[in-house]
Amino acid sequence: MKTNINKILIFSLTFILLIYLRLYLSIFGFGRTIKFLKKGRSNILCINKITYVIRSIEILSSKIPNITCLIRAATLKVFFNNTSSLKVIIGINVDKNQFFESHAWATFEDRIILNNDLKIEKYKIIYRI
């Protein structure tokens, strides 16, 4: 029973953070959102809950409109900000024959854990948070 309550709490917190970060990005823009993510804070949850958070992000972002890859990765980073092996990476498409495109993803211990894209190698990394 306690596990179900923990999962509901994580799901609820994820929902609130997704909405908060969506609004924050809309109001304050990209630069200020990046500064917000770089601020050092302690983890909201223990790192062993990362699987629940990722699953909550995936479910909620499929239901809530305008939740971009940046918002998803930023939400994960806010939960586990003090975990040095968790990184949010932002890249831009370097293929000059295509339109400008950017993508954000999260890595943990150098493995992509959120927002994996089949063409991720086409992105030039511009930020690591």
Tab-separated table of C-alpha atoms in Angstrom:
chain	number	residue	atom	x	y	z
A	1	MET	CA	0.000	0.000	0.000
A	2	LYS	CA	2.842	2.390	0.845
A	3	THR	CA	4.402	1.798	-2.586
A	4	ASN	CA	1.165	2.803	-4.314
A	5	ILE	CA	0.993	5.994	-2.258
A	6	ASN	CA	4.610	6.771	-3.192
A	7	LYS	CA	3.837	6.217	-6.881
A	8	ILE	CA	0.779	8.481	-6.686
A	9	LEU	CA	2.850	11.149	-4.938
A	10	ILE	CA	5.597	10.938	-7.578
A	11	PHE	CA	3.002	11.090	-10.357
A	12	SER	CA	1.368	14.157	-8.765
A	13	LEU	CA	4.694	15.939	-8.222
A	14	THR	CA	5.692	15.192	-11.803
A	15	PHE	CA	2.430	16.690	-13.076
A	16	ILE	CA	2.983	19.861	-11.053
A	17	LEU	CA	6.600	20.214	-12.193
A	18	LEU	CA	5.747	19.671	-15.858
A	19	ILE	CA	3.105	22.403	-15.742
A	20	TYR	CA	5.328	24.722	-13.709
A	21	LEU	CA	8.279	24.350	-16.094
A	22	ARG	CA	6.037	24.749	-19.160
A	23	LEU	CA	4.759	28.048	-17.744
A	24	TYR	CA	8.234	29.118	-16.615
A	25	LEU	CA	9.662	28.567	-20.093
A	26	SER	CA	6.737	30.400	-21.711
A	27	ILE	CA	7.018	33.406	-19.407
A	28	PHE	CA	10.762	33.742	-18.834
A	29	GLY	CA	12.243	32.138	-21.946
A	30	PHE	CA	15.018	29.691	-22.683
A	31	GLY	CA	17.937	31.557	-21.082
A	32	ARG	CA	16.312	32.008	-17.712
A	33	THR	CA	15.059	28.427	-17.732
A	34	ILE	CA	18.637	27.210	-18.247
A	35	LYS	CA	19.813	29.404	-15.339
A	36	PHE	CA	17.049	27.929	-13.188
A	37	LEU	CA	18.215	24.393	-14.013
A	38	LYS	CA	21.837	25.226	-13.206
A	39	LYS	CA	21.012	26.365	-9.668
A	40	GLY	CA	22.267	23.862	-7.159
A	41	ARG	CA	19.584	22.233	-5.053
A	42	SER	CA	19.222	18.997	-3.205
A	43	ASN	CA	17.355	16.086	-4.731
A	44	ILE	CA	13.584	16.062	-4.206
A	45	LEU	CA	13.561	12.254	-4.279
A	46	CYS	CA	16.109	9.485	-3.799
A	47	ILE	CA	17.785	8.501	-7.055
A	48	ASN	CA	16.336	4.972	-6.768
A	49	LYS	CA	12.941	6.500	-7.692
A	50	ILE	CA	14.194	7.663	-11.095
A	51	THR	CA	12.342	4.890	-12.967
A	52	TYR	CA	8.999	5.996	-11.498
A	53	VAL	CA	9.728	9.619	-12.394
A	54	ILE	CA	10.696	8.784	-15.977
A	55	ARG	CA	7.569	6.687	-16.440
A	56	SER	CA	5.412	9.487	-14.970
A	57	ILE	CA	7.019	12.021	-17.323
A	58	GLU	CA	6.366	9.775	-20.321
A	59	ILE	CA	2.713	9.177	-19.407
A	60	LEU	CA	1.916	12.780	-18.535
A	61	SER	CA	3.722	14.330	-21.490
A	62	SER	CA	1.683	12.148	-23.832
A	63	LYS	CA	-1.517	13.626	-22.342
A	64	ILE	CA	-0.553	17.265	-21.674
A	65	PRO	CA	-0.096	19.427	-24.801
A	66	ASN	CA	3.116	21.374	-25.497
A	67	ILE	CA	5.376	19.393	-23.189
A	68	THR	CA	8.598	19.495	-25.185
A	69	CYS	CA	11.719	17.396	-24.843
A	70	LEU	CA	13.318	20.275	-22.913
A	71	ILE	CA	10.465	20.363	-20.393
A	72	ARG	CA	10.644	16.586	-19.921
A	73	ALA	CA	14.412	16.602	-19.370
A	74	ALA	CA	14.209	19.689	-17.134
A	75	THR	CA	11.593	18.025	-14.944
A	76	LEU	CA	13.870	15.050	-14.400
A	77	LYS	CA	16.775	17.382	-13.579
A	78	VAL	CA	14.719	19.315	-11.007
A	79	PHE	CA	13.845	16.070	-9.219
A	80	PHE	CA	17.461	14.917	-9.097
A	81	ASN	CA	19.431	18.178	-9.324
A	82	ASN	CA	22.141	17.132	-6.891
A	83	THR	CA	22.959	13.927	-8.785
A	84	SER	CA	26.152	14.724	-10.683
A	85	SER	CA	25.869	11.740	-13.032
A	86	LEU	CA	22.444	12.952	-14.285
A	87	LYS	CA	22.855	15.434	-17.129
A	88	VAL	CA	20.465	17.337	-19.337
A	89	ILE	CA	21.988	17.754	-22.769
A	90	ILE	CA	20.748	20.218	-25.360
A	91	GLY	CA	21.826	19.944	-28.964
A	92	ILE	CA	21.129	21.508	-32.334
A	93	ASN	CA	20.912	19.755	-35.686
A	94	VAL	CA	24.106	20.257	-37.670
A	95	ASP	CA	22.666	19.112	-41.008
A	96	LYS	CA	22.640	22.310	-43.089
A	97	ASN	CA	20.231	20.770	-45.606
A	98	GLN	CA	17.453	20.681	-43.018
A	99	PHE	CA	15.595	23.313	-41.031
A	100	PHE	CA	16.916	24.395	-37.642
A	101	GLU	CA	16.061	21.780	-35.053
A	102	SER	CA	17.005	21.326	-31.425
A	103	HIS	CA	16.600	18.472	-29.005
A	104	ALA	CA	17.106	17.894	-25.276
A	105	TRP	CA	17.701	14.574	-23.615
A	106	ALA	CA	18.786	13.243	-20.240
A	107	THR	CA	21.668	10.923	-19.489
A	108	PHE	CA	22.500	9.027	-16.345
A	109	GLU	CA	26.020	7.661	-16.021
A	110	ASP	CA	26.536	8.534	-19.717
A	111	ARG	CA	23.532	6.467	-20.928
A	112	ILE	CA	20.511	8.144	-22.490
A	113	ILE	CA	17.527	7.557	-20.213
A	114	LEU	CA	14.982	10.084	-21.497
A	115	ASN	CA	14.115	11.500	-24.936
A	116	ASN	CA	16.273	9.134	-26.953
A	117	ASP	CA	16.088	10.040	-30.631
A	118	LEU	CA	17.176	7.697	-33.405
A	119	LYS	CA	19.128	10.523	-35.051
A	120	ILE	CA	20.705	11.860	-31.855
A	121	GLU	CA	24.200	11.687	-33.349
A	122	LYS	CA	23.174	14.466	-35.775
A	123	TYR	CA	22.933	16.959	-32.900
A	124	LYS	CA	25.827	19.155	-31.865
A	125	ILE	CA	25.794	19.583	-28.108
A	126	ILE	CA	25.489	23.227	-27.013
A	127	TYR	CA	24.656	22.792	-23.292
A	128	ARG	CA	25.275	20.229	-20.575
A	129	ILE	CA	23.512	20.861	-17.323
